[in-house]
Short mmCIF file of C-alpha atoms in Angstrom, two decimals:
data_model
loop_
_atom_site.label_atom_id
_atom_site.label_comp_id
_atom_site.label_asym_id
_atom_site.label_seq_id
_atom_site.Cartn_x
_atom_site.Cartn_y
_atom_site.Cartn_z
CA UNK A 231 -2.65 -15.27 -12.19
CA UNK A 232 -4.47 -18.09 -13.56
CA UNK A 233 -4.32 -21.64 -12.71
CA UNK A 234 -3.14 -23.65 -16.15
CA UNK A 235 -4.98 -26.71 -15.26
CA UNK A 236 -8.33 -25.07 -15.09
CA UNK A 237 -8.14 -22.07 -16.53
CA UNK A 238 -9.44 -20.02 -13.65
CA UNK A 239 -7.97 -17.49 -11.04
CA UNK A 240 -6.24 -19.24 -7.99
CA UNK A 241 -8.83 -19.77 -5.48
CA UNK A 242 -6.08 -20.27 -2.81
CA UNK A 243 -2.92 -19.07 -3.26
CA UNK A 244 -1.43 -22.18 -1.36
CA UNK A 245 -1.70 -24.20 -4.20
CA UNK A 246 0.73 -22.04 -6.59
CA UNK A 247 2.87 -20.82 -3.25
CA UNK A 248 3.55 -24.55 -2.12
CA UNK A 249 4.69 -26.26 -5.23
CA UNK A 250 6.04 -23.32 -7.65
CA UNK A 251 6.39 -20.07 -5.35
CA UNK A 252 8.61 -21.18 -2.27
CA UNK A 253 10.59 -23.78 -4.51
CA UNK A 254 11.49 -21.07 -6.85
CA UNK A 255 12.56 -18.28 -4.20
CA UNK A 256 14.86 -21.39 -2.65
CA UNK A 257 16.29 -22.15 -5.76
CA UNK A 258 17.53 -18.61 -6.65
CA UNK A 259 18.47 -17.39 -3.02
CA UNK A 260 15.59 -15.04 -2.73
CA UNK A 261 14.24 -14.67 1.03
CA UNK A 262 10.69 -15.52 1.17
CA UNK A 263 8.20 -12.87 0.37
CA UNK A 264 4.23 -13.82 -0.32
CA UNK A 265 3.36 -13.97 -4.08
CA UNK A 266 1.24 -10.80 -3.76
CA UNK A 267 4.51 -8.22 -3.43
CA UNK A 268 4.80 -9.14 -7.51
CA UNK A 269 1.54 -6.97 -7.53
CA UNK A 270 3.17 -4.25 -4.98
CA UNK A 271 6.66 -4.60 -7.23
CA UNK A 272 4.93 -4.15 -10.90
CA UNK A 273 3.16 -1.19 -9.67
CA UNK A 274 5.82 0.64 -8.16
CA UNK A 275 8.04 0.10 -11.12
CA UNK A 276 5.05 1.45 -13.22
CA UNK A 277 5.30 4.54 -11.05
CA UNK A 278 8.85 5.04 -11.22
CA UNK A 279 8.89 4.78 -14.95
CA UNK A 280 6.48 7.55 -15.15
CA UNK A 281 3.39 5.88 -15.71
CA UNK A 282 0.22 7.62 -14.77
CA UNK A 283 -2.30 6.32 -12.06
CA UNK A 284 -4.75 5.98 -14.53
CA UNK A 285 -2.53 3.79 -16.87
CA UNK A 286 -1.07 1.61 -13.66
CA UNK A 287 -4.73 1.15 -12.15
CA UNK A 288 -5.94 0.13 -15.44
CA UNK A 289 -2.77 -2.40 -16.45
CA UNK A 290 -3.68 -3.83 -12.18
CA UNK A 291 -7.34 -4.26 -12.77
CA UNK A 292 -8.24 -1.31 -10.00
CA UNK A 293 -10.19 2.29 -10.30
CA UNK A 294 -7.92 4.82 -10.09
CA UNK A 295 -9.12 5.73 -6.46
CA UNK A 296 -8.62 1.96 -5.31
CA UNK A 297 -5.11 1.97 -6.66
CA UNK A 298 -3.95 5.60 -5.18
CA UNK A 299 -5.44 3.92 -1.65
CA UNK A 300 -3.00 1.38 -2.00
CA UNK A 301 -0.05 2.65 -4.03
CA UNK A 302 -0.10 6.43 -3.52
CA UNK A 303 2.84 6.18 -1.00
CA UNK A 304 5.08 5.49 -3.81
CA UNK A 305 3.98 8.81 -5.43
CA UNK A 306 4.73 10.82 -2.30
CA UNK A 307 8.26 9.22 -2.01
CA UNK A 308 9.00 9.89 -5.48
CA UNK A 309 8.25 13.39 -5.12
CA UNK A 310 10.38 13.87 -2.38
CA UNK A 311 13.56 12.43 -4.13
CA UNK A 312 12.82 14.60 -6.81
CA UNK A 313 12.80 17.73 -4.86
CA UNK A 314 16.34 16.89 -3.54
CA UNK A 315 17.61 16.97 -6.59
#
């Protein structure tokens, strides 16, 4: 995420979380979850939609190795569902 005031990445997520994130969740009636969960949700949705790990890693600014280290549990879970079908 980029701080629109300065055009630089957020140095501290409190500058985003306190004035924007938490009030938005409250207004929508969504229980609190940290902002970085958006990245996990996005990665999961990419994989569930059939994106390759290489494509998903590039979208998220990771190497494929880093992406697989963090998100490979979703690949394993999805395969189990396919085998049961």
